[in-house]
PDB file of C-alpha atoms in Angstrom:
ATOM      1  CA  UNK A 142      -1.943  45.808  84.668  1.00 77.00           C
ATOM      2  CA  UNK A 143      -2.569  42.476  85.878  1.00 84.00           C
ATOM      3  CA  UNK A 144      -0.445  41.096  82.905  1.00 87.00           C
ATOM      4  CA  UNK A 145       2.357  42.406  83.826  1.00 87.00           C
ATOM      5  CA  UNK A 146       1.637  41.835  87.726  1.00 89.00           C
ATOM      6  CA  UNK A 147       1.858  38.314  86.042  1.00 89.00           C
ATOM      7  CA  UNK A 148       5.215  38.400  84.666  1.00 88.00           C
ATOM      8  CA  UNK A 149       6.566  39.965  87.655  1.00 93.00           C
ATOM      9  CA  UNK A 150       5.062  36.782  89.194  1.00 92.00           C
ATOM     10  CA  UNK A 151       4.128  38.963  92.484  1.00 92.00           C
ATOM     11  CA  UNK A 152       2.513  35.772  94.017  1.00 88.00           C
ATOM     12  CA  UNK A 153       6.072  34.566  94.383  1.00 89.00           C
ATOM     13  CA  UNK A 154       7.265  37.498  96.374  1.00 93.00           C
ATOM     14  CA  UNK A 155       5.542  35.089  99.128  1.00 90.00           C
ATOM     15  CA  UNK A 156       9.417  33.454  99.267  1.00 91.00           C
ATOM     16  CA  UNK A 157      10.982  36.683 100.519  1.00 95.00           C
ATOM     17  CA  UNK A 158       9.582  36.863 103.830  1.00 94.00           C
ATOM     18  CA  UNK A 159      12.200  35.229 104.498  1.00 95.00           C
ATOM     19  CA  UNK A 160      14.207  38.015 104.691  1.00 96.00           C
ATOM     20  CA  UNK A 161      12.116  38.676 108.185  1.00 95.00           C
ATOM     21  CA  UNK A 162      13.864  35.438 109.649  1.00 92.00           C
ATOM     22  CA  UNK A 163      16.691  37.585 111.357  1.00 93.00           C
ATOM     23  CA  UNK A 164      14.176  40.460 112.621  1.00 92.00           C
ATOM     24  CA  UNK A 165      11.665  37.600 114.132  1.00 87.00           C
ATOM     25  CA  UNK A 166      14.089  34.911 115.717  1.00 83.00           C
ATOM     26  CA  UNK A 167      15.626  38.007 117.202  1.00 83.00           C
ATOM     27  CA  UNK A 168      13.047  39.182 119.171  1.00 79.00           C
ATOM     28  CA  UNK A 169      12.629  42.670 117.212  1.00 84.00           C
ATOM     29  CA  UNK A 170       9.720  42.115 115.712  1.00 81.00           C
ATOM     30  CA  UNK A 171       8.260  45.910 116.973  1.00 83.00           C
ATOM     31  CA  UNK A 172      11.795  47.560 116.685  1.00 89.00           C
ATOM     32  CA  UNK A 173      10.692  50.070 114.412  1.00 93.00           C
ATOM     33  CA  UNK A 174      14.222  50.507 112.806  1.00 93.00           C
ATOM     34  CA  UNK A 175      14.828  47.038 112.297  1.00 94.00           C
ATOM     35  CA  UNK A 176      11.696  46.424 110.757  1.00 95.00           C
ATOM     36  CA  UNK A 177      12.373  49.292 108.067  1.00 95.00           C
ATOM     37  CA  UNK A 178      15.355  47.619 107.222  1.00 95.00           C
ATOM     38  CA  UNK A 179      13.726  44.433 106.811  1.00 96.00           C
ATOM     39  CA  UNK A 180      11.219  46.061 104.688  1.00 96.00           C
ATOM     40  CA  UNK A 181      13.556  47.705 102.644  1.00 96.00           C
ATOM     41  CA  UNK A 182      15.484  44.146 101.969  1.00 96.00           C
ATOM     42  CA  UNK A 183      12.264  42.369 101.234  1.00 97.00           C
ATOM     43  CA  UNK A 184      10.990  45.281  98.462  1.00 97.00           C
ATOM     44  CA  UNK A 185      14.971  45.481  96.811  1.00 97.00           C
ATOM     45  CA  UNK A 186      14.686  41.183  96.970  1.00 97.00           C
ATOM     46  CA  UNK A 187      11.310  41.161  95.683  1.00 97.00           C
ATOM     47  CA  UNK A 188      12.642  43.357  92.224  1.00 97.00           C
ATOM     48  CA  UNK A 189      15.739  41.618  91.994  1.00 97.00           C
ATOM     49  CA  UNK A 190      13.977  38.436  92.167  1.00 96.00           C
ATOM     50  CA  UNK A 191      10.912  39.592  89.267  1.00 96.00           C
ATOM     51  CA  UNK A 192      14.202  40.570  87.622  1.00 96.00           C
ATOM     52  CA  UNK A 193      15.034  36.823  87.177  1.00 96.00           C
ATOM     53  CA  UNK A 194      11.605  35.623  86.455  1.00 95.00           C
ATOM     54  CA  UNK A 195      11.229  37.911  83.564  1.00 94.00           C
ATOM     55  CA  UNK A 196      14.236  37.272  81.989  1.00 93.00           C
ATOM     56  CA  UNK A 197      13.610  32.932  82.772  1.00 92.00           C
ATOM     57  CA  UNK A 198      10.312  33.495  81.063  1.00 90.00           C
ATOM     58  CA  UNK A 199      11.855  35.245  77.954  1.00 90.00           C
ATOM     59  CA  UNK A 200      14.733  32.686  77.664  1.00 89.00           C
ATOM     60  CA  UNK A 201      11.244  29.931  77.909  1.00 85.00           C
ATOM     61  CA  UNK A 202       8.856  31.080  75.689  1.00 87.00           C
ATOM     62  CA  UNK A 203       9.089  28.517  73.200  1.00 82.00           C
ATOM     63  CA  UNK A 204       9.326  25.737  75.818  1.00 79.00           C
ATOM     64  CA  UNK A 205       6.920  27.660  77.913  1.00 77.00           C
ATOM     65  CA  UNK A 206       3.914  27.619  74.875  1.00 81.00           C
ATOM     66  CA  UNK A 207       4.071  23.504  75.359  1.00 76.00           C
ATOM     67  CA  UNK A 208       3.859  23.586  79.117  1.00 72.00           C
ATOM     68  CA  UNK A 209      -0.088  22.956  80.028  1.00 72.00           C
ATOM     69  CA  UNK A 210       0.287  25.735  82.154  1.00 75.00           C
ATOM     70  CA  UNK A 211       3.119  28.141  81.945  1.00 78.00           C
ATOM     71  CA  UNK A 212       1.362  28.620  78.511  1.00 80.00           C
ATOM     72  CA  UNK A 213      -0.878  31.212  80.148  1.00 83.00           C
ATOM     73  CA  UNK A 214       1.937  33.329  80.953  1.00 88.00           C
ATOM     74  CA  UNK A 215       2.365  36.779  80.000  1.00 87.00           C
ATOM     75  CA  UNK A 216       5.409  36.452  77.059  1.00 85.00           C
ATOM     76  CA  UNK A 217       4.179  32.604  76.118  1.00 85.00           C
ATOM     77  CA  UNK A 218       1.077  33.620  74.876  1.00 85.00           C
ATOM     78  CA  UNK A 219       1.606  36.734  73.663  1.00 80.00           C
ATOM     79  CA  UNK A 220      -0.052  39.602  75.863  1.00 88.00           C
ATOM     80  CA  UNK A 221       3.708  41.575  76.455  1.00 88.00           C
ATOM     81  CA  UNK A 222       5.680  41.588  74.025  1.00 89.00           C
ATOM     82  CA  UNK A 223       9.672  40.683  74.270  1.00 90.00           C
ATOM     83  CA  UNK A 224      10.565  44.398  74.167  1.00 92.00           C
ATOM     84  CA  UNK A 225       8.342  45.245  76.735  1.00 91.00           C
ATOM     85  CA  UNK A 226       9.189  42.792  78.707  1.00 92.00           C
ATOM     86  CA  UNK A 227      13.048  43.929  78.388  1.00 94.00           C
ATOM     87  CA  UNK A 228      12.599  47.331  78.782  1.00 95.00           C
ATOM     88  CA  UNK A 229      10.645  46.182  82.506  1.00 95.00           C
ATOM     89  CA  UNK A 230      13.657  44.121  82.873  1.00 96.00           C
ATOM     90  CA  UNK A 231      15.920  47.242  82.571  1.00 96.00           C
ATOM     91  CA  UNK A 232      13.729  49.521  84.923  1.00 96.00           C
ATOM     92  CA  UNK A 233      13.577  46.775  88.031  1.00 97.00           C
ATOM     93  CA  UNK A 234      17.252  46.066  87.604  1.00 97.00           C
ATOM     94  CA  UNK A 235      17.712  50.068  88.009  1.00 97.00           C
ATOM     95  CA  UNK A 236      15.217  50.327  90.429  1.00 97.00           C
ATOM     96  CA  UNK A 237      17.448  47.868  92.925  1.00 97.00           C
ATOM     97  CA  UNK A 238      20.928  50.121  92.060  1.00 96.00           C
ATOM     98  CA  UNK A 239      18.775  53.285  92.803  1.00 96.00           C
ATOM     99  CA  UNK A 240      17.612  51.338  96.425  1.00 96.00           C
ATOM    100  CA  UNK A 241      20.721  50.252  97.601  1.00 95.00           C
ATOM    101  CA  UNK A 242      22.637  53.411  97.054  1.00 94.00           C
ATOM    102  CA  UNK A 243      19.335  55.630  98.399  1.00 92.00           C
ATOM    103  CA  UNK A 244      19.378  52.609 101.483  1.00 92.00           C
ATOM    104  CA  UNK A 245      22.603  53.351 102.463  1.00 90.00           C
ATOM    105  CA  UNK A 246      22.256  57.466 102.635  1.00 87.00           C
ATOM    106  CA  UNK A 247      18.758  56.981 104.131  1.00 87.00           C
ATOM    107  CA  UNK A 248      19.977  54.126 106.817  1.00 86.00           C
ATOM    108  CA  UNK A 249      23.388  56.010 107.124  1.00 80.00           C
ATOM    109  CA  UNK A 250      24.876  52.594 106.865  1.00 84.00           C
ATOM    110  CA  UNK A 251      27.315  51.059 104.091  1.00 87.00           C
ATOM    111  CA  UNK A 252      25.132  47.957 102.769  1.00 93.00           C
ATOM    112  CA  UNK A 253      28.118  46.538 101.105  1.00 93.00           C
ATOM    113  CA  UNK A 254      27.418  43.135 102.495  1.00 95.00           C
ATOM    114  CA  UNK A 255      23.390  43.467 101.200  1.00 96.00           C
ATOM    115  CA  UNK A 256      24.696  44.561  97.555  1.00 96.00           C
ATOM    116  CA  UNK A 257      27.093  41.530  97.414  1.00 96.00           C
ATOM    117  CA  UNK A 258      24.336  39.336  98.590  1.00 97.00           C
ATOM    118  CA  UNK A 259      21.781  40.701  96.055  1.00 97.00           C
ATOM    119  CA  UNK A 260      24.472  40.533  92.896  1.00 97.00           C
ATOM    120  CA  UNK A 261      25.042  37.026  94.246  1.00 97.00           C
ATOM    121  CA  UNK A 262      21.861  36.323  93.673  1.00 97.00           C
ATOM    122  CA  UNK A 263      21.476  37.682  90.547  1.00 97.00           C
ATOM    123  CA  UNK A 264      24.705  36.476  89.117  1.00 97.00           C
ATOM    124  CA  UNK A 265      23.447  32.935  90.750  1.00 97.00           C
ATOM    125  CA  UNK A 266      20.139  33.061  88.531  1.00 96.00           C
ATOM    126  CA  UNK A 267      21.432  33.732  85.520  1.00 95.00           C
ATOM    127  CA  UNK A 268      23.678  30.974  85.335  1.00 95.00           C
ATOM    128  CA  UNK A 269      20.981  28.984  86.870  1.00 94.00           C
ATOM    129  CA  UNK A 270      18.381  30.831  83.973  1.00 91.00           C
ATOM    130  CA  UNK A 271      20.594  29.725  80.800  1.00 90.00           C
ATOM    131  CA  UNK A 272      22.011  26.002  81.712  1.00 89.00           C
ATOM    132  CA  UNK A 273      22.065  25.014  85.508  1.00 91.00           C
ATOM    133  CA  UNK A 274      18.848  24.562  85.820  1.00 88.00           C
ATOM    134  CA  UNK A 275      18.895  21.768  83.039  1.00 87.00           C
ATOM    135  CA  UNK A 276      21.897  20.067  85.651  1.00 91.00           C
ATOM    136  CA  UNK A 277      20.083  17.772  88.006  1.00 91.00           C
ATOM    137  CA  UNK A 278      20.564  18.157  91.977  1.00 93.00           C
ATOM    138  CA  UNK A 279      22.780  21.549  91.273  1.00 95.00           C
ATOM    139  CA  UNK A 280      19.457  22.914  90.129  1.00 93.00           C
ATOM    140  CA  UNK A 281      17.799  22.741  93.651  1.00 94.00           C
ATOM    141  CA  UNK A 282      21.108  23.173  94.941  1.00 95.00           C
ATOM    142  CA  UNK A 283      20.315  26.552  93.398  1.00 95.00           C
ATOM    143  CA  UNK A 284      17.023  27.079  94.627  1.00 94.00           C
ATOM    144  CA  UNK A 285      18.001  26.219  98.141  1.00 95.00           C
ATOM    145  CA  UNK A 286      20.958  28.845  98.487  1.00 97.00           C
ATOM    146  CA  UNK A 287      18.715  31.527  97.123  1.00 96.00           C
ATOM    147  CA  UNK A 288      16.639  30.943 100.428  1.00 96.00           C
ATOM    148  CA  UNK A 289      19.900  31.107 102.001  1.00 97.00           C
ATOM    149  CA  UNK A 290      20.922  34.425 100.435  1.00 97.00           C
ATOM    150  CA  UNK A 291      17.132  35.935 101.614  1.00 97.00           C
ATOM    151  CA  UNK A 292      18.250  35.448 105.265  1.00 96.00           C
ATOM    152  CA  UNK A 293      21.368  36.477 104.961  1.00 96.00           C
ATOM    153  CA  UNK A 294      20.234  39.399 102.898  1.00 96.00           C
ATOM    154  CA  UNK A 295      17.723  40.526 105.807  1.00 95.00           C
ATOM    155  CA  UNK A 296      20.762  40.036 108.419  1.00 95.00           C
ATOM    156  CA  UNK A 297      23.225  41.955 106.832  1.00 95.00           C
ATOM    157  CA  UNK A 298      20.518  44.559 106.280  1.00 94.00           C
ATOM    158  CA  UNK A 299      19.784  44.810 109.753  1.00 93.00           C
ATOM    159  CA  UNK A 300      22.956  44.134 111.457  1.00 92.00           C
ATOM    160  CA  UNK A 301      21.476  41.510 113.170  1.00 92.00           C
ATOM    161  CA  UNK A 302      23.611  37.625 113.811  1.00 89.00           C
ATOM    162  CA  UNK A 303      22.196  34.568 111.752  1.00 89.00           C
ATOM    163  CA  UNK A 304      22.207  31.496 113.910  1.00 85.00           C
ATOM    164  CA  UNK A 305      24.496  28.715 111.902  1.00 89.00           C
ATOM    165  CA  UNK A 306      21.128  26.146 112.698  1.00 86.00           C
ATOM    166  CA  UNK A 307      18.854  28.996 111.081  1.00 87.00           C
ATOM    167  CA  UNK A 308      20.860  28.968 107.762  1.00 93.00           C
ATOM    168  CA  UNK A 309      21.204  25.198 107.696  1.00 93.00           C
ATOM    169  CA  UNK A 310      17.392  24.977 108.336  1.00 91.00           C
ATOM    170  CA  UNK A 311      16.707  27.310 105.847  1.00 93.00           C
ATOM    171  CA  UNK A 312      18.810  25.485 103.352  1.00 95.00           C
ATOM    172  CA  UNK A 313      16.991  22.205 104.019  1.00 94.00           C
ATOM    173  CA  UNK A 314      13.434  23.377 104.219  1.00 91.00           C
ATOM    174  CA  UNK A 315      14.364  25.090 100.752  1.00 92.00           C
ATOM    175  CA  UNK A 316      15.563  21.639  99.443  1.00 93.00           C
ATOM    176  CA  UNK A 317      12.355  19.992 100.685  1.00 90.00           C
ATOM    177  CA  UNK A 318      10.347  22.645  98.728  1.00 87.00           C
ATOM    178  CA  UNK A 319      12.643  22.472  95.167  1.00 90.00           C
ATOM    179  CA  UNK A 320      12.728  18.757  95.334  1.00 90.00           C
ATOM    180  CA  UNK A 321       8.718  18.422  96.075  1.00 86.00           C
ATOM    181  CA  UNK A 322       8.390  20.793  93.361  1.00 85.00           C
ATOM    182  CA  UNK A 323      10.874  18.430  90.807  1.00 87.00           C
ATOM    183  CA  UNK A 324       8.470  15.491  91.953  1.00 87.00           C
ATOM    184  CA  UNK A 325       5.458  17.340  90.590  1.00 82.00           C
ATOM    185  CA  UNK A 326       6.935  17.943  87.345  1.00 82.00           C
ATOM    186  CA  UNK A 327       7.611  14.207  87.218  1.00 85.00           C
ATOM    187  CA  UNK A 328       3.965  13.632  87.657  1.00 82.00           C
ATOM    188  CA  UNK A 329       3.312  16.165  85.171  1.00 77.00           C
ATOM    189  CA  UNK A 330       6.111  15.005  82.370  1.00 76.00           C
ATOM    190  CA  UNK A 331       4.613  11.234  82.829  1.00 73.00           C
ATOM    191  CA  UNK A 332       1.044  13.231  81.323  1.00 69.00           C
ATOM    192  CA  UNK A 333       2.760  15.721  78.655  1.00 66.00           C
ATOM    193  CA  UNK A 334       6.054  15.043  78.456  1.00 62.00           C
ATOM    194  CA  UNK A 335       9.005  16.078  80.130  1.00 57.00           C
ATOM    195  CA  UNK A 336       9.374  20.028  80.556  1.00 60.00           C
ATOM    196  CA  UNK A 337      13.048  20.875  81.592  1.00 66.00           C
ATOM    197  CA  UNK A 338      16.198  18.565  81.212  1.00 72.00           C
ATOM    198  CA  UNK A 339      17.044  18.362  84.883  1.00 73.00           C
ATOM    199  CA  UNK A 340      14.424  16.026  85.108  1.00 81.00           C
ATOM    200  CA  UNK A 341      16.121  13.279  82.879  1.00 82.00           C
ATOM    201  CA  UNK A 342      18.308  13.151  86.348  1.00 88.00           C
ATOM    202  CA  UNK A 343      15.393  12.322  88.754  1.00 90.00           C
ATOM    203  CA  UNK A 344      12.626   9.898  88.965  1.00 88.00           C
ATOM    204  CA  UNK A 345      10.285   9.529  91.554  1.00 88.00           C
ATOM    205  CA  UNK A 346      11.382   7.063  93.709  1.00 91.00           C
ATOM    206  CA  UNK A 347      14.716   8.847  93.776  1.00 93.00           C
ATOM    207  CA  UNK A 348      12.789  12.793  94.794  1.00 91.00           C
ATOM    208  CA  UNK A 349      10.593  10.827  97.522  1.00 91.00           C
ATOM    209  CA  UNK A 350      14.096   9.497  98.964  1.00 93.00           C
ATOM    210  CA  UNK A 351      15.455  12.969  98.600  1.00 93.00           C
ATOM    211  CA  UNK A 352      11.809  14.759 100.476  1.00 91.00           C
ATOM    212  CA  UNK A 353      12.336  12.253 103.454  1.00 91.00           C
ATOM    213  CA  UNK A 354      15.946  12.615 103.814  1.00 94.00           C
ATOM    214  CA  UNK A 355      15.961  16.585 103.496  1.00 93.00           C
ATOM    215  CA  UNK A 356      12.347  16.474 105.885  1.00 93.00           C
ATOM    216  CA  UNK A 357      14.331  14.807 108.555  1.00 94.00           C
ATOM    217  CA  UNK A 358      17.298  17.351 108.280  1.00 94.00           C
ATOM    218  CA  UNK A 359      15.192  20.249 108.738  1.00 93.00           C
ATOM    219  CA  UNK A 360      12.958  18.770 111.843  1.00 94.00           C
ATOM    220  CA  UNK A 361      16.498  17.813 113.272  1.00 93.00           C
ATOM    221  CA  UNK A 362      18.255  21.511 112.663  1.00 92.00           C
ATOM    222  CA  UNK A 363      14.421  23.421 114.008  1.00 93.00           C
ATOM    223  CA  UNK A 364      14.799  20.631 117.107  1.00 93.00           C
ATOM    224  CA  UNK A 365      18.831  21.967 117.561  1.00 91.00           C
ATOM    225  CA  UNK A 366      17.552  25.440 116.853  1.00 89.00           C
ATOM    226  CA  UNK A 367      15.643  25.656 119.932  1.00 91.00           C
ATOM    227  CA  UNK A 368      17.502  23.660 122.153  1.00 91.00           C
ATOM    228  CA  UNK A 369      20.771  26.426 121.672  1.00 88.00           C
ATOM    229  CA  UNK A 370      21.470  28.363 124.952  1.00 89.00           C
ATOM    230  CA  UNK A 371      21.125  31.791 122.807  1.00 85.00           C
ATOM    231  CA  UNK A 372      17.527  30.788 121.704  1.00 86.00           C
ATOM    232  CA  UNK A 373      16.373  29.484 124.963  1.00 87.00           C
ATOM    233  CA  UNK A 374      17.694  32.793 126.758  1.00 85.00           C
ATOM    234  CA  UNK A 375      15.915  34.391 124.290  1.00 83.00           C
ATOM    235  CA  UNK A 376      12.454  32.476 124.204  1.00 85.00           C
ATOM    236  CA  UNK A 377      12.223  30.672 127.262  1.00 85.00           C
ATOM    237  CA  UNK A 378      12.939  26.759 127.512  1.00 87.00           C
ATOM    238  CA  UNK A 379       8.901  26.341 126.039  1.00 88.00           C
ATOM    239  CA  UNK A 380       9.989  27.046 122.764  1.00 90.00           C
ATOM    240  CA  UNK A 381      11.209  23.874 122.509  1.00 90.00           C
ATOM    241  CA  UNK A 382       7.095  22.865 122.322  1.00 92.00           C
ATOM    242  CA  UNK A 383       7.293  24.776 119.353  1.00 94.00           C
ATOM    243  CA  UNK A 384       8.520  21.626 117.025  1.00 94.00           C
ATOM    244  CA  UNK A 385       5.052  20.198 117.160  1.00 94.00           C
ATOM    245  CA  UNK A 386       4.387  22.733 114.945  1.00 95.00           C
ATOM    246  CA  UNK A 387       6.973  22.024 112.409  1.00 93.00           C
ATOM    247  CA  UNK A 388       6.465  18.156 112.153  1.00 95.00           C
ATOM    248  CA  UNK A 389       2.452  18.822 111.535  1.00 95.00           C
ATOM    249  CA  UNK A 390       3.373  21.190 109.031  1.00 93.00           C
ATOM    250  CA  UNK A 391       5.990  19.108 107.213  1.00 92.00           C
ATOM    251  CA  UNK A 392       3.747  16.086 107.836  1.00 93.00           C
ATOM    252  CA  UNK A 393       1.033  17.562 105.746  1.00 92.00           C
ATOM    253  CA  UNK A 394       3.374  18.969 102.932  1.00 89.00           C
ATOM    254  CA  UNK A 395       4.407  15.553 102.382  1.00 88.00           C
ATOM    255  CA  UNK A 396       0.854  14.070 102.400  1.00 89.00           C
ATOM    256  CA  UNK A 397      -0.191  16.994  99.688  1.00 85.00           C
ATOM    257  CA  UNK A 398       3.086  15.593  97.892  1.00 84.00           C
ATOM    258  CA  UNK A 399       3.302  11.947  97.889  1.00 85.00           C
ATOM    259  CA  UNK A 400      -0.549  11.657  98.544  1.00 87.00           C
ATOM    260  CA  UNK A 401      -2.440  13.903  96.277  1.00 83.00           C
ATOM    261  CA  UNK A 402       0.923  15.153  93.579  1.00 76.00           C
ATOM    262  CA  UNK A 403      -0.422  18.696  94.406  1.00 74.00           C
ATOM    263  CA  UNK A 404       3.145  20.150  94.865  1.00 64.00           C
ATOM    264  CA  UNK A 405       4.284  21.420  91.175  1.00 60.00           C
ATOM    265  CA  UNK A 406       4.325  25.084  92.741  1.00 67.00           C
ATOM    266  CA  UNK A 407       4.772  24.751  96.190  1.00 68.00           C
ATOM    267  CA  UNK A 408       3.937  28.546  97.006  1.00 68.00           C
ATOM    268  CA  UNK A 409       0.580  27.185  96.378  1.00 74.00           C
ATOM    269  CA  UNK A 410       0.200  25.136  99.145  1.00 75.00           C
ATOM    270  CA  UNK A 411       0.783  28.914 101.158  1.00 73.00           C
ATOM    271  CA  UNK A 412      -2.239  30.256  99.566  1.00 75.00           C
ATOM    272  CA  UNK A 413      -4.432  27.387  99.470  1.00 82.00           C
ATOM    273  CA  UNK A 414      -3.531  24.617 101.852  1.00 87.00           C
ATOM    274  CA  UNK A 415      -5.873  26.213 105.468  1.00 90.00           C
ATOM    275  CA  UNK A 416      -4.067  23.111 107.281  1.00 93.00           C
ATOM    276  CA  UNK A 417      -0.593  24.523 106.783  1.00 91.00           C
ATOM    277  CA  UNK A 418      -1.693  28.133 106.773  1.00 91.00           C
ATOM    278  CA  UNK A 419      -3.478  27.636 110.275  1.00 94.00           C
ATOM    279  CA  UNK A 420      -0.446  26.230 111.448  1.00 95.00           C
ATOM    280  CA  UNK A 421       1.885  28.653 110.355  1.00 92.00           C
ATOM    281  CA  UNK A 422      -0.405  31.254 111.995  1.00 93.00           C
ATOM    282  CA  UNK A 423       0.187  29.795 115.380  1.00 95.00           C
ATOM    283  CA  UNK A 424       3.363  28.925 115.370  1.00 93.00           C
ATOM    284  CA  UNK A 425       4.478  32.387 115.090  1.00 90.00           C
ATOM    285  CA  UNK A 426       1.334  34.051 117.366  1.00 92.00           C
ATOM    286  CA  UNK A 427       3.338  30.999 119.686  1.00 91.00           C
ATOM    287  CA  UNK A 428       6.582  32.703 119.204  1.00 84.00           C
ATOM    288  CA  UNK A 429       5.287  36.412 119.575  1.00 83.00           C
ATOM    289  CA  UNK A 430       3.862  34.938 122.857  1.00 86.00           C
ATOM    290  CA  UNK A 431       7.187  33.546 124.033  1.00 84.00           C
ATOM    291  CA  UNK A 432       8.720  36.668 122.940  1.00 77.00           C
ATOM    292  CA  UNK A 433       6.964  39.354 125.390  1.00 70.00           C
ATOM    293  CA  UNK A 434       5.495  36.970 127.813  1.00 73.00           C
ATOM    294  CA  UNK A 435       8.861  33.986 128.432  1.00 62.00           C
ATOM    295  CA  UNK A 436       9.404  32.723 131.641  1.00 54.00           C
TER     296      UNK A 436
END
């Protein structure tokens, strides 16, 4: 079981909360409806996603068995074999048709918007799975617009409006996490050898450029997010506060980066990093506060 938990690579369903963005910024955190939806858009993400990541991994095996540690995975050393894995492939890929057409009779609402956004996706990765991921800066390009289509996906499920600063900070913060995890690979090739062509277009001088540019979009786009009318309104002019938050957070990811090179898989630093995971816990205990209690 915990094989193929593995090649599902559940511990990366962490990047689909972000289909919650809509549901929290909007204040409807305890709308029950709402939250279904969002539920719903994380579980059909989730699959769609796993989708990608087993068919990456199948594509990789070869290249994968050199890695010093996607090795251990599932299809590179050997513990599910390729038909297996395909046939998985096959079920998840049904499983998400079966959702969104059992979504919209259950919500009573055409999700026409959430299927083009999930086969955008989709249709994204696999170009991105067989050759644009060995083009440098269109491969986090890539990674960044999948964050992109998370939000959207968890708007358009719920019906609710994406801020424009929302979508651009989501873009940027996704950057900031694709090109820390690039740098880490750098690290790593410099060790083993180089693991993906993108990297012949980056070195490191060039990614820590990229972090601090892309770090100083997405403090300025959180800063304009809470200085909108809507938001304000919405949260009460102390929201503004809320950006000490954000720099400590971003402050640390780049000290874990360009400090200790710990960044390969940044979804690590969420399950292992208590700085950044104590911070994220009050900044949004400091937003459910503003929520019911603004003044």
């Amino acid at each position: 079981m915990i094989k193929y938990l593995k090649l599902l690579r559940v511990e990366q369903w962490v990047k689909n909360f972000f289909v919650f963005i809509p549901l929290f910024f909007s204040g409807n955190i305890t709308n029950l409806e709402f939250l279904t939806k969002s539920i719903f858009a994380f579980v059909v993400f989730s699959l769609i996603a796993s989708s990608i990541y087993i068919l990456n991994d199948y594509k990789d095996i070869e290249a994968d068995r050199k890695h010093p540690e996607k090795k251990n995975r599932p299809l590179a050393n050997g513990s599910i074999s390729k038909g297996a894995a395909l046939f998985l492939f096959t079920v998840l890929i049904s499983a998400v048709a079966f959702l969104i057409f059992f979504g919209q009779e259950y919500f009573h609402k055409n999700l026409w918007k959430f299927a083009v956004i999930i086969a955008s996706y989709f249709i994204m990765n696999l170009a991105y799975t067989f050759n644009l991921k060995h083009v440098a800066i269109v491969d986090i390009f890539i990674i960044a617009i999948g964050f992109v289509l998370r939000v959207l996906a968890g708007g358009y499920a719920t019906g609710i409006k994406i801020s424009q600063w929302a979508i651009l900070l989501t873009f940027v913060l996704a950057l900031v996490l694709a090109v820390g995890k690039r740098r880490g690979e750098l690290i790593n090739a410099a060790i083993s050898g180089k693991t993906r062509k993108a990297l012949d277009g980056y070195n490191v001088q060039f990614a820590d450029i990229v972090l601090s540019i892309s770090v100083t979009l997405a403090v300025i786009c959180y800063l304009m997010f809470t200085l909108t009318p809507e938001v304000q309104e919405r949260f009460g002019v102390r929201v503004f506060y809320t950006v000490l938050f954000v720099v400590f957070a971003f402050l640390r990811y780049l000290q874990q980066t360009l400090v200790y090179n710990k960044t390969e898989s940044p979804t690590k630093i969420v399950y292992k990093d208590r700085y950044i995971q104590v911070t994220i816990l009050i900044w949004i205990i400091t937003f459910l506060v503003l929520i019911y209690y603004k003044s």
